[in-house]
């Protein structure tokens, strides 16, 4: 059975194709259209999925959209009317937005793909999140918790899932918390208040939190109050997101926390103002973690299960996830590589396959590499046309050469195989570098990523060596498989891992098993043989404001526009011409590693 899942029209659209119960392709529209966070109907992603499977649209048995448009329409209409007359400005905008495309989804999908309307199905948004989390995880029975900003009405749900021995699958929802009471909206409100982009920059708030003290926790708790049934409500006097699209926080919020940060002002931690913003971030982070931990503890108590599957955008918060592992009572926590809305494309298709059609259960390969493959010969051709020398090497020689590059302090753009699905580069579209010095961190920030200096870089480490360099609790390696948790760097290694150690001594690491990305694993080992430390800095292969690269041509164009020294795509290696200055820098780094 061929089922296409679609997530679209909010942010980060995506498509996924499930054939006979397992994904064959999943890709975000932004990676193909090259518009970061592209929310458009994902025509390119759909085309890419069908092309990869060699399939025509009329061979699809079903096309599933990741939410129920009429339910969402009901929510927007109800909330807008409830907030009248304050909402009168927002009303036409909300209606235009919804009536323009979202409500008529069946017709839009049907006409874009030429499939009959009866083949177009819908899942609820949090059903899709739950299915992404549970059905892609290597567990047969687990509690499920999903949390995001909002879908139709639900903003958080708890339940469980079971893959039965007769091949059938059950996903149950026990309870849900409904809009406007939303942990995602609480966090996004602070994201906006701190001058960052909502739905995109939430992770910057988490990075900023490490610089602050949670001294405003009691103030944040005024905004989110516990209810006797173990849930929470937001005090709507502090928010405006439910009544207007213009601003998410109210003047009462500003009275409590002070003036908001201008997005154009850099944050200076040496000023009281800069410290206040960091303290705000630390405080909302703490309240988010505490609330998630309490909800998970009671879910653990209720289900008595050992496994928890987490879904929704809130599951991208690696600090909260590490605390859940430590304190919730669950022994194993699974977070998919794409827990956010893009990931719902896979979840919607799998939910439809297992629950709607009742097709038999299947194990899903435990990796994030569902996108288009990179072509090394394309890179060789592009580089040669430009007069760069491009070497095509066999595997062992390439690994040795790139390990030499990294040990010599060169920054490497690394492309191999299929593109990652989800927001993180997990070894197929990565910028790799030596993780040892703060100079390397500053160089990457200044010359390649052009981003705020307070944001840390992430490391990747082979599973065999992870415990030596990082303090990983039981179950932590699983959570770090897709970079879903933040754990401490061992104190004795922090001086030699400066570029990936955050100000609070932690790192958002990826623990790599050889079977998931064998070439990167071999590269880590080869780098370890040269430097004694098999750890590399691994950051997504993109420039600020651009989506992660997909094809060789995008990698090559990025390589030309920034100071990446070496570019690798499959077996092809291209190096920039070296200057005298670069040779001096390489010698300096060689000395520091020694
Ligand atoms: Fe969502």
PDB file of N, CA, C and O and ligand atoms in Angstrom, residues 10-11 66-67 125-126 129 147-151 312-313 339-342 344, ligand 1:
ATOM      1  N   UNK A  10       1.822  25.727   7.928  1.00  0.00           N
ATOM      2  CA  UNK A  10       2.037  26.374   9.226  1.00  0.00           C
ATOM      3  C   UNK A  10       3.476  26.859   9.241  1.00  0.00           C
ATOM      4  O   UNK A  10       3.753  28.040   9.137  1.00  0.00           O
ATOM      5  N   UNK A  11       4.412  25.934   9.363  1.00  0.00           N
ATOM      6  CA  UNK A  11       5.811  26.240   9.095  1.00  0.00           C
ATOM      7  C   UNK A  11       6.496  24.937   8.765  1.00  0.00           C
ATOM      8  O   UNK A  11       6.048  23.884   9.206  1.00  0.00           O
ATOM      9  N   UNK A  66      -1.774  16.226   7.792  1.00  0.00           N
ATOM     10  CA  UNK A  66      -1.383  16.046   9.196  1.00  0.00           C
ATOM     11  C   UNK A  66      -2.269  16.759  10.213  1.00  0.00           C
ATOM     12  O   UNK A  66      -1.917  16.824  11.378  1.00  0.00           O
ATOM     13  N   UNK A  67      -3.394  17.307   9.796  1.00  0.00           N
ATOM     14  CA  UNK A  67      -4.336  17.863  10.778  1.00  0.00           C
ATOM     15  C   UNK A  67      -5.715  17.947  10.143  1.00  0.00           C
ATOM     16  O   UNK A  67      -5.858  17.793   8.925  1.00  0.00           O
ATOM     17  N   UNK A 125      -3.767  16.490  14.495  1.00  0.00           N
ATOM     18  CA  UNK A 125      -2.375  16.921  14.554  1.00  0.00           C
ATOM     19  C   UNK A 125      -1.565  16.153  15.621  1.00  0.00           C
ATOM     20  O   UNK A 125      -0.464  15.667  15.351  1.00  0.00           O
ATOM     21  N   UNK A 126      -2.120  16.023  16.799  1.00  0.00           N
ATOM     22  CA  UNK A 126      -1.371  15.325  17.856  1.00  0.00           C
ATOM     23  C   UNK A 126      -1.378  13.805  17.674  1.00  0.00           C
ATOM     24  O   UNK A 126      -0.487  13.128  18.188  1.00  0.00           O
ATOM     25  N   UNK A 129       1.698  13.575  15.586  1.00  0.00           N
ATOM     26  CA  UNK A 129       2.895  13.681  16.437  1.00  0.00           C
ATOM     27  C   UNK A 129       3.129  12.378  17.212  1.00  0.00           C
ATOM     28  O   UNK A 129       4.258  11.890  17.316  1.00  0.00           O
ATOM     29  N   UNK A 147       3.854  17.458  22.871  1.00  0.00           N
ATOM     30  CA  UNK A 147       3.660  18.850  23.303  1.00  0.00           C
ATOM     31  C   UNK A 147       4.183  19.776  22.222  1.00  0.00           C
ATOM     32  O   UNK A 147       5.295  19.587  21.705  1.00  0.00           O
ATOM     33  N   UNK A 148       3.370  20.753  21.851  1.00  0.00           N
ATOM     34  CA  UNK A 148       3.813  21.749  20.875  1.00  0.00           C
ATOM     35  C   UNK A 148       3.114  23.071  21.163  1.00  0.00           C
ATOM     36  O   UNK A 148       2.593  23.260  22.280  1.00  0.00           O
ATOM     37  N   UNK A 149       3.102  23.979  20.201  1.00  0.00           N
ATOM     38  CA  UNK A 149       2.409  25.262  20.405  1.00  0.00           C
ATOM     39  C   UNK A 149       0.906  25.025  20.305  1.00  0.00           C
ATOM     40  O   UNK A 149       0.171  25.224  21.266  1.00  0.00           O
ATOM     41  N   UNK A 150       0.442  24.564  19.149  1.00  0.00           N
ATOM     42  CA  UNK A 150      -0.965  24.183  18.975  1.00  0.00           C
ATOM     43  C   UNK A 150      -1.151  23.468  17.635  1.00  0.00           C
ATOM     44  O   UNK A 150      -0.399  23.693  16.691  1.00  0.00           O
ATOM     45  N   UNK A 151      -2.142  22.552  17.613  1.00  0.00           N
ATOM     46  CA  UNK A 151      -2.531  21.934  16.348  1.00  0.00           C
ATOM     47  C   UNK A 151      -3.912  22.455  16.018  1.00  0.00           C
ATOM     48  O   UNK A 151      -4.072  23.633  15.694  1.00  0.00           O
ATOM     49  N   UNK A 312       6.237  16.249  19.126  1.00  0.00           N
ATOM     50  CA  UNK A 312       5.890  17.678  19.151  1.00  0.00           C
ATOM     51  C   UNK A 312       7.145  18.517  19.287  1.00  0.00           C
ATOM     52  O   UNK A 312       8.195  18.039  19.733  1.00  0.00           O
ATOM     53  N   UNK A 313       7.031  19.784  18.902  1.00  0.00           N
ATOM     54  CA  UNK A 313       8.193  20.670  18.885  1.00  0.00           C
ATOM     55  C   UNK A 313       8.889  20.814  20.231  1.00  0.00           C
ATOM     56  O   UNK A 313      10.114  21.020  20.280  1.00  0.00           O
ATOM     57  N   UNK A 339      10.750  15.554  15.534  1.00  0.00           N
ATOM     58  CA  UNK A 339       9.559  15.533  16.399  1.00  0.00           C
ATOM     59  C   UNK A 339       8.578  16.659  16.094  1.00  0.00           C
ATOM     60  O   UNK A 339       7.423  16.599  16.494  1.00  0.00           O
ATOM     61  N   UNK A 340       9.037  17.700  15.374  1.00  0.00           N
ATOM     62  CA  UNK A 340       8.200  18.877  15.086  1.00  0.00           C
ATOM     63  C   UNK A 340       7.198  18.611  13.966  1.00  0.00           C
ATOM     64  O   UNK A 340       6.965  17.462  13.569  1.00  0.00           O
ATOM     65  N   UNK A 341       6.647  19.683  13.420  1.00  0.00           N
ATOM     66  CA  UNK A 341       5.549  19.533  12.466  1.00  0.00           C
ATOM     67  C   UNK A 341       5.965  18.856  11.162  1.00  0.00           C
ATOM     68  O   UNK A 341       5.172  18.126  10.562  1.00  0.00           O
ATOM     69  N   UNK A 342       7.198  19.083  10.701  1.00  0.00           N
ATOM     70  CA  UNK A 342       7.646  18.421   9.471  1.00  0.00           C
ATOM     71  C   UNK A 342       7.546  16.910   9.641  1.00  0.00           C
ATOM     72  O   UNK A 342       7.092  16.191   8.744  1.00  0.00           O
ATOM     73  N   UNK A 344       5.508  15.251  11.181  1.00  0.00           N
ATOM     74  CA  UNK A 344       4.122  14.756  11.104  1.00  0.00           C
ATOM     75  C   UNK A 344       3.805  14.145   9.748  1.00  0.00           C
ATOM     76  O   UNK A 344       2.837  13.392   9.625  1.00  0.00           O
TER      77      UNK A 344
HETATM   78 FE1  LIG B   1       2.775  20.477  16.083  1.00  0.00          FE
END
